[in-house]
Short mmCIF file of C-alpha atoms in Angstrom, two decimals:
data_model
loop_
_atom_site.label_atom_id
_atom_site.label_comp_id
_atom_site.label_asym_id
_atom_site.label_seq_id
_atom_site.Cartn_x
_atom_site.Cartn_y
_atom_site.Cartn_z
CA MET A 1 33.58 -9.40 45.06
CA LYS A 2 32.41 -6.22 44.56
CA ALA A 3 28.64 -5.21 44.33
CA PRO A 4 27.33 -4.49 41.15
CA ASP A 5 25.92 -1.25 41.62
CA ASP A 6 28.21 0.79 39.46
CA LEU A 7 28.64 -1.82 36.91
CA GLU A 8 29.92 0.12 34.32
CA SER A 9 32.43 1.24 36.21
CA LEU A 10 33.39 -1.83 37.40
CA LEU A 11 33.54 -2.89 33.58
CA ARG A 12 35.14 -0.09 32.41
CA SER A 13 38.14 -0.90 34.85
CA LEU A 14 38.48 -4.08 33.11
CA THR A 15 41.62 -3.83 30.90
CA PRO A 16 41.47 -5.88 28.02
CA ASN A 17 44.30 -8.82 27.81
CA THR A 18 47.48 -8.11 25.98
CA LEU A 19 47.88 -9.36 22.64
CA PRO A 20 49.58 -13.19 22.63
CA GLU A 21 53.29 -12.98 21.56
CA ASP A 22 52.69 -14.72 18.30
CA LEU A 23 50.30 -12.31 17.20
CA LYS A 24 52.72 -9.25 18.62
CA ALA A 25 54.98 -11.19 16.58
CA ARG A 26 52.78 -11.29 13.69
CA LEU A 27 51.92 -7.57 13.67
CA ALA A 28 55.12 -6.22 14.68
CA VAL A 29 56.01 -5.08 10.90
CA GLU A 30 53.85 -2.01 9.54
CA PRO A 31 51.84 -3.53 6.37
CA SER A 32 53.02 -1.82 3.18
CA PRO A 33 51.69 0.06 1.64
CA ALA A 34 48.69 -0.67 -0.97
CA PRO A 35 49.74 -2.37 -4.40
CA SER A 36 48.81 0.10 -6.95
CA PRO A 37 45.63 -1.32 -8.66
CA ARG A 38 45.75 -3.20 -11.66
CA GLU A 39 44.94 -1.33 -14.90
CA PRO A 40 41.11 -1.94 -15.35
CA ALA A 41 40.25 -4.27 -18.20
CA HIS A 42 38.18 -1.06 -19.85
CA ARG A 43 41.58 0.72 -19.61
CA ARG A 44 43.56 -2.01 -20.85
CA MET A 45 41.08 -2.11 -23.58
CA MET A 46 41.26 1.07 -24.34
CA ILE A 47 45.12 1.35 -24.45
CA ALA A 48 45.00 -1.45 -27.04
CA GLY A 49 42.14 0.84 -28.93
CA PHE A 50 44.74 3.66 -28.95
CA SER A 51 47.62 1.61 -30.46
CA LEU A 52 45.26 0.20 -32.99
CA ALA A 53 43.90 3.80 -34.01
CA ALA A 54 47.38 5.09 -34.10
CA ALA A 55 48.57 2.25 -36.35
CA ALA A 56 45.26 2.75 -38.39
CA ALA A 57 46.06 6.59 -39.11
CA LEU A 58 50.19 6.41 -39.72
CA VAL A 59 48.92 3.84 -42.47
CA LEU A 60 46.79 6.35 -43.65
CA VAL A 61 49.62 8.78 -43.43
CA VAL A 62 52.44 6.50 -45.66
CA ARG A 63 49.16 6.04 -48.33
CA GLU A 64 48.63 9.70 -48.39
CA HIS A 65 52.40 10.25 -48.54
CA GLY A 66 52.92 7.08 -51.12
CA ALA A 67 55.53 4.46 -49.76
CA PRO A 68 58.28 3.87 -51.75
CA PRO A 69 57.06 1.02 -54.02
CA SER A 70 60.91 -0.55 -54.17
CA SER A 71 60.77 -0.83 -50.52
CA PRO A 72 59.85 -4.46 -49.43
CA ALA A 73 59.82 -4.35 -45.95
CA ARG A 74 56.58 -3.17 -44.18
CA PRO A 75 56.41 0.23 -42.08
CA THR A 76 56.59 -0.11 -38.65
CA VAL A 77 55.01 2.04 -35.41
CA THR A 78 56.93 3.70 -32.83
CA VAL A 79 54.91 4.82 -29.89
CA LEU A 80 57.07 7.78 -28.96
CA HIS A 81 55.43 8.49 -25.89
CA ARG A 82 52.06 7.68 -23.68
CA ASP A 83 50.77 9.86 -20.94
CA SER A 84 47.45 10.02 -19.18
CA SER A 85 47.04 13.30 -17.01
CA LEU A 86 44.30 13.99 -14.30
CA VAL A 87 42.31 17.44 -16.06
CA ALA A 88 39.77 17.54 -13.13
CA THR A 89 38.34 16.01 -10.27
CA ARG A 90 34.52 16.35 -9.08
CA LYS A 91 33.31 15.29 -5.50
CA LEU A 92 30.22 13.13 -5.58
CA GLY A 93 29.40 12.08 -2.38
CA PHE A 94 29.04 9.28 0.33
CA VAL A 95 28.15 5.98 -0.21
CA GLU A 96 27.85 2.99 1.86
CA LYS A 97 28.30 -0.55 1.05
CA ASP A 98 29.02 -3.95 3.03
CA GLY A 99 29.68 -1.22 6.26
CA ARG A 100 32.39 0.51 4.67
CA VAL A 101 31.80 4.30 3.64
CA PHE A 102 33.16 5.96 0.91
CA ARG A 103 33.96 9.05 -0.50
CA VAL A 104 32.82 9.01 -4.19
CA GLU A 105 34.59 11.23 -6.58
CA GLU A 106 35.00 11.80 -10.57
CA ARG A 107 37.92 12.15 -12.18
CA HIS A 108 38.58 13.25 -15.44
CA TRP A 109 41.81 12.06 -17.22
CA ARG A 110 43.21 12.71 -20.85
CA ASP A 111 45.39 10.06 -22.65
CA GLU A 112 47.31 10.72 -25.01
CA GLU A 113 49.73 8.96 -27.37
CA GLU A 114 52.12 9.75 -29.96
CA ALA A 115 53.30 7.18 -32.48
CA LEU A 116 55.81 7.16 -35.35
CA CYS A 117 55.52 5.82 -38.31
CA SER A 118 59.30 4.26 -39.87
CA SER A 119 58.41 4.80 -43.39
CA SER A 120 57.57 8.65 -43.13
CA PRO A 121 58.63 11.81 -41.20
CA VAL A 122 55.22 11.98 -39.82
CA SER A 123 54.04 11.72 -36.17
CA VAL A 124 50.95 11.16 -35.52
CA ARG A 125 49.42 12.11 -32.33
CA LEU A 126 46.09 11.15 -30.27
CA HIS A 127 44.08 12.14 -27.41
CA GLU A 128 41.15 10.90 -25.57
CA ASP A 129 39.10 11.93 -22.94
CA ARG A 130 37.98 9.70 -20.03
CA ARG A 131 36.11 9.37 -17.04
CA GLU A 132 36.56 7.39 -14.03
CA ILE A 133 34.37 7.10 -10.60
CA ILE A 134 36.40 6.41 -7.86
CA TYR A 135 35.73 5.20 -3.94
CA GLN A 136 38.08 6.28 -1.62
CA PRO A 137 37.35 4.78 2.19
CA VAL A 138 36.84 7.30 4.55
CA ARG A 139 37.09 7.71 8.80
CA PHE A 140 34.00 8.21 11.18
CA ASP A 141 35.78 12.18 11.99
CA MET B 1 24.49 1.56 -2.01
CA LYS B 2 22.82 4.02 0.63
CA ARG B 3 24.12 7.60 1.56
CA LEU B 4 25.71 7.58 4.91
CA PHE B 5 26.07 10.63 7.13
CA MET B 6 29.10 9.88 9.66
CA ASN B 7 28.92 10.67 13.26
CA PRO B 8 32.26 12.70 14.57
CA ASP B 9 34.53 10.09 16.56
CA PRO B 10 35.44 12.37 19.99
CA ASP B 11 38.45 9.63 20.74
CA ALA B 12 39.81 10.10 17.15
CA ASP B 13 43.60 10.66 17.24
CA SER B 14 44.71 14.21 16.47
CA LYS B 15 47.91 13.31 15.62
CA PRO B 16 48.99 10.25 13.46
CA LEU B 17 50.60 7.33 15.50
CA PRO B 18 53.48 5.25 14.29
CA TRP B 19 52.43 1.50 13.18
CA PRO B 20 53.68 0.22 16.56
CA GLN B 21 52.62 2.61 18.81
CA TRP B 22 49.42 2.59 17.40
CA VAL B 23 48.72 -1.24 17.69
CA GLU B 24 50.20 -0.97 21.47
CA ARG B 25 47.47 1.67 22.14
CA HIS B 26 44.60 -0.14 20.64
CA GLY B 27 45.65 -3.58 19.51
CA ARG B 28 44.06 -5.16 22.51
CA VAL B 29 40.78 -3.32 22.60
CA PHE B 30 40.39 -4.98 18.56
CA PHE B 31 41.66 -8.32 19.90
CA LEU B 32 39.01 -8.43 22.57
CA TYR B 33 36.85 -7.56 19.79
CA ALA B 34 37.76 -9.73 17.36
CA ARG B 35 37.75 -12.88 19.96
CA GLN B 36 34.14 -12.14 20.30
CA GLN B 37 33.23 -12.02 16.86
CA THR B 38 34.91 -15.52 15.58
CA ARG B 39 34.54 -18.45 16.68
CA CYS B 40 38.13 -19.63 17.77
CA GLU B 41 41.50 -17.95 19.37
CA SER B 42 43.25 -18.51 15.29
CA ASP B 43 40.34 -17.01 13.75
CA ALA B 44 40.91 -14.20 15.73
CA LYS B 45 44.52 -13.63 15.39
CA ASP B 46 44.03 -13.77 11.60
CA VAL B 47 41.00 -11.55 11.36
CA LEU B 48 42.81 -9.04 13.66
CA GLN B 49 46.02 -9.03 11.28
CA GLU B 50 44.19 -8.80 7.97
CA ALA B 51 41.80 -5.94 9.17
CA LEU B 52 44.72 -4.16 11.15
CA ALA B 53 46.80 -4.21 7.85
CA GLU B 54 43.72 -3.14 5.67
CA ALA B 55 42.86 -0.12 7.88
CA TRP B 56 46.11 1.34 8.43
CA ARG B 57 46.66 0.83 4.39
CA ARG B 58 43.46 2.81 3.93
CA SER B 59 44.13 5.39 5.98
CA PRO B 60 48.02 6.78 4.67
CA ASP B 61 48.02 10.24 6.37
CA ARG B 62 46.89 9.54 10.08
CA SER B 63 46.12 6.52 12.16
CA PRO B 64 42.98 4.54 11.46
CA ASP B 65 39.88 5.61 12.94
CA LYS B 66 38.93 3.30 15.26
CA ALA B 67 35.05 2.90 14.41
CA VAL B 68 36.61 1.94 10.85
CA VAL B 69 38.52 -0.69 12.22
CA PHE B 70 36.28 -2.41 14.03
CA ALA B 71 33.84 -2.28 11.21
CA THR B 72 36.24 -3.88 9.49
CA ILE B 73 37.24 -6.55 12.06
CA ARG B 74 33.44 -7.18 11.93
CA ARG B 75 33.46 -7.82 8.28
CA ARG B 76 36.35 -9.88 7.84
CA ALA B 77 35.07 -12.09 10.85
CA ILE B 78 31.14 -12.20 8.77
CA ASP B 79 33.37 -13.22 5.57
CA LEU B 80 35.33 -15.99 7.02
CA GLY B 81 31.77 -17.31 9.37
CA ARG B 82 30.54 -17.50 5.52
CA SER B 83 33.51 -19.35 4.24
CA MET B 84 33.34 -21.90 6.89
CA ASP B 85 31.09 -25.01 6.33
CA ARG B 86 28.30 -25.31 9.14
CA ARG B 87 30.06 -28.62 10.72
CA GLN B 88 33.64 -26.97 11.44
CA LYS B 89 31.46 -23.95 12.61
CA ARG B 90 29.57 -25.87 15.54
CA GLU B 91 32.86 -27.76 16.37
CA LEU B 92 34.57 -24.50 16.84
CA ALA B 93 32.15 -22.69 18.67
CA VAL B 94 32.30 -25.43 21.16
CA GLY B 95 34.03 -24.39 24.31
CA HIS B 96 35.02 -20.79 22.84
CA PRO B 97 37.26 -19.22 25.69
CA GLY B 98 36.10 -15.99 27.74
CA GLU B 99 37.77 -16.22 30.75
CA ASP B 100 41.10 -14.84 29.89
CA TRP B 101 39.02 -11.39 27.88
CA PHE B 102 40.61 -9.49 30.24
CA TYR B 103 44.42 -8.32 31.87
CA PRO B 104 44.64 -10.52 35.45
CA ASP B 105 44.15 -7.85 38.33
CA PHE B 106 44.61 -9.81 41.52
CA SER B 107 43.27 -6.91 43.54
CA GLU B 108 40.20 -7.45 42.17
CA GLY B 109 39.68 -11.05 43.76
CA ASP B 110 37.21 -13.06 40.99
CA THR B 111 35.47 -9.91 39.82
CA ARG B 112 37.28 -10.10 36.01
CA GLU B 113 36.84 -13.60 35.73
CA THR B 114 33.14 -13.10 36.94
CA LEU B 115 32.41 -10.81 35.06
CA ALA B 116 34.33 -11.78 31.82
CA ALA B 117 32.16 -15.71 32.04
CA ALA B 118 29.13 -13.27 32.49
CA LEU B 119 30.03 -11.19 29.39
CA ALA B 120 30.57 -14.55 27.31
CA ARG B 121 27.06 -16.05 28.10
CA LEU B 122 25.39 -12.84 27.00
CA PRO B 123 23.55 -12.94 23.30
CA ALA B 124 26.12 -11.95 20.96
CA ASP B 125 24.28 -8.80 19.54
CA PHE B 126 24.18 -7.33 23.03
CA ARG B 127 27.91 -8.38 23.83
CA GLU B 128 28.89 -6.60 20.84
CA VAL B 129 27.51 -3.06 21.79
CA LEU B 130 28.70 -3.35 25.35
CA THR B 131 32.34 -3.93 24.20
CA LEU B 132 32.23 -1.32 21.69
CA ARG B 133 30.41 1.28 24.10
CA ILE B 134 32.76 0.26 27.43
CA TRP B 135 35.99 -0.53 25.68
CA GLY B 136 35.66 0.91 21.99
CA GLY B 137 34.59 4.13 23.48
CA LEU B 138 32.47 4.60 20.44
CA THR B 139 29.23 6.32 20.51
CA PHE B 140 25.60 5.28 20.39
CA PRO B 141 25.15 6.59 16.74
CA ALA B 142 28.33 5.19 15.42
CA ILE B 143 27.64 1.56 16.71
CA ALA B 144 24.37 1.62 15.27
CA GLN B 145 26.15 2.22 12.19
CA LEU B 146 28.52 -0.30 12.44
CA THR B 147 25.99 -2.95 13.53
CA GLY B 148 23.52 -1.80 11.08
CA VAL B 149 20.96 -1.11 13.46
CA PRO B 150 19.11 2.08 14.75
CA CYS B 151 20.51 3.84 16.91
CA ALA B 152 17.55 3.30 19.36
CA THR B 153 18.20 -0.65 19.37
CA ALA B 154 21.77 -0.12 19.90
CA THR B 155 20.80 1.88 23.12
CA SER B 156 18.39 -0.97 24.23
CA ARG B 157 21.23 -3.34 23.54
CA TYR B 158 23.40 -1.91 25.68
CA ARG B 159 20.99 -1.74 28.44
CA TYR B 160 19.74 -5.23 28.36
CA ALA B 161 23.21 -6.18 28.61
CA ILE B 162 24.20 -4.16 31.89
CA GLU B 163 20.75 -5.30 32.91
CA HIS B 164 21.87 -8.99 32.23
CA LEU B 165 25.14 -8.30 33.96
CA ARG B 166 23.50 -6.82 36.95
CA GLU B 167 21.29 -9.67 37.19
CA HIS B 168 24.12 -12.32 36.87
CA LEU B 169 26.10 -10.30 39.28
CA ALA B 170 23.31 -9.95 42.11
CA GLU B 171 22.88 -13.77 41.79
CA LEU B 172 26.25 -14.31 43.32
CA GLN B 173 25.99 -11.79 46.15
CA PRO B 174 25.69 -14.04 49.61
#
């Protein structure tokens, strides 16, 4: 038994035990990348609102141009294009929650949608700006 | 939520390691810590696997920082502990091992077993700081942030832990 005169060195000389074989097997495969987060509820609602607004706008357009009275079929709305683009980002700072540190960033998005009514050659293009706050985990270095 | 100012980790890896090498290099220390933070071996394995995967996914461009991994293990162990009922916790707390925390080194005689047993008997707060400092290689400011105590408290706990072990070993001297 060594004398405990240099206990810290003695402790450092101890090597933590190896991982059990079953745990090694569980850790053999690299974790898959994080799944893309599901679109938040407010974003899904916004997209639904977009579609509704596009449909309403097209109905107005159809009324303006006058739909053929003999046509029994109701016009249908087709979304030609829907896209979201990142316009700008802004770093806001760092926060800590539940022992984890996050970098807070504000992202400015532009959501665009183009829709076409079956009874009219006129397409409608809508866009809406939105901002979202992103929390990104950071490391201690 | 509060603002936090982080301290640099001097042991941070400058180059990203592939997953197998990263687990090989740091897995032992993380497992040692996970075993001390949980109430049974199977919980330690579950917590470690989930924590390593979480830390790895959150650090796609480089190897995860050790302090972040320790913090993830700690949070998951706490969450797991809260999810268990008290009776179950009492049962699992009995006979929690400590004798095989370290790799056997027969040249050291019974030093390893003696120290591991003394370490297992330390108050959990002291043992946590000692483990993070000695085997985790974290700075006291990083340990303080991880454990949610002032830096002076983390330093004191370390000193008390060393003193406890020193007294325990001195008692064993012939």
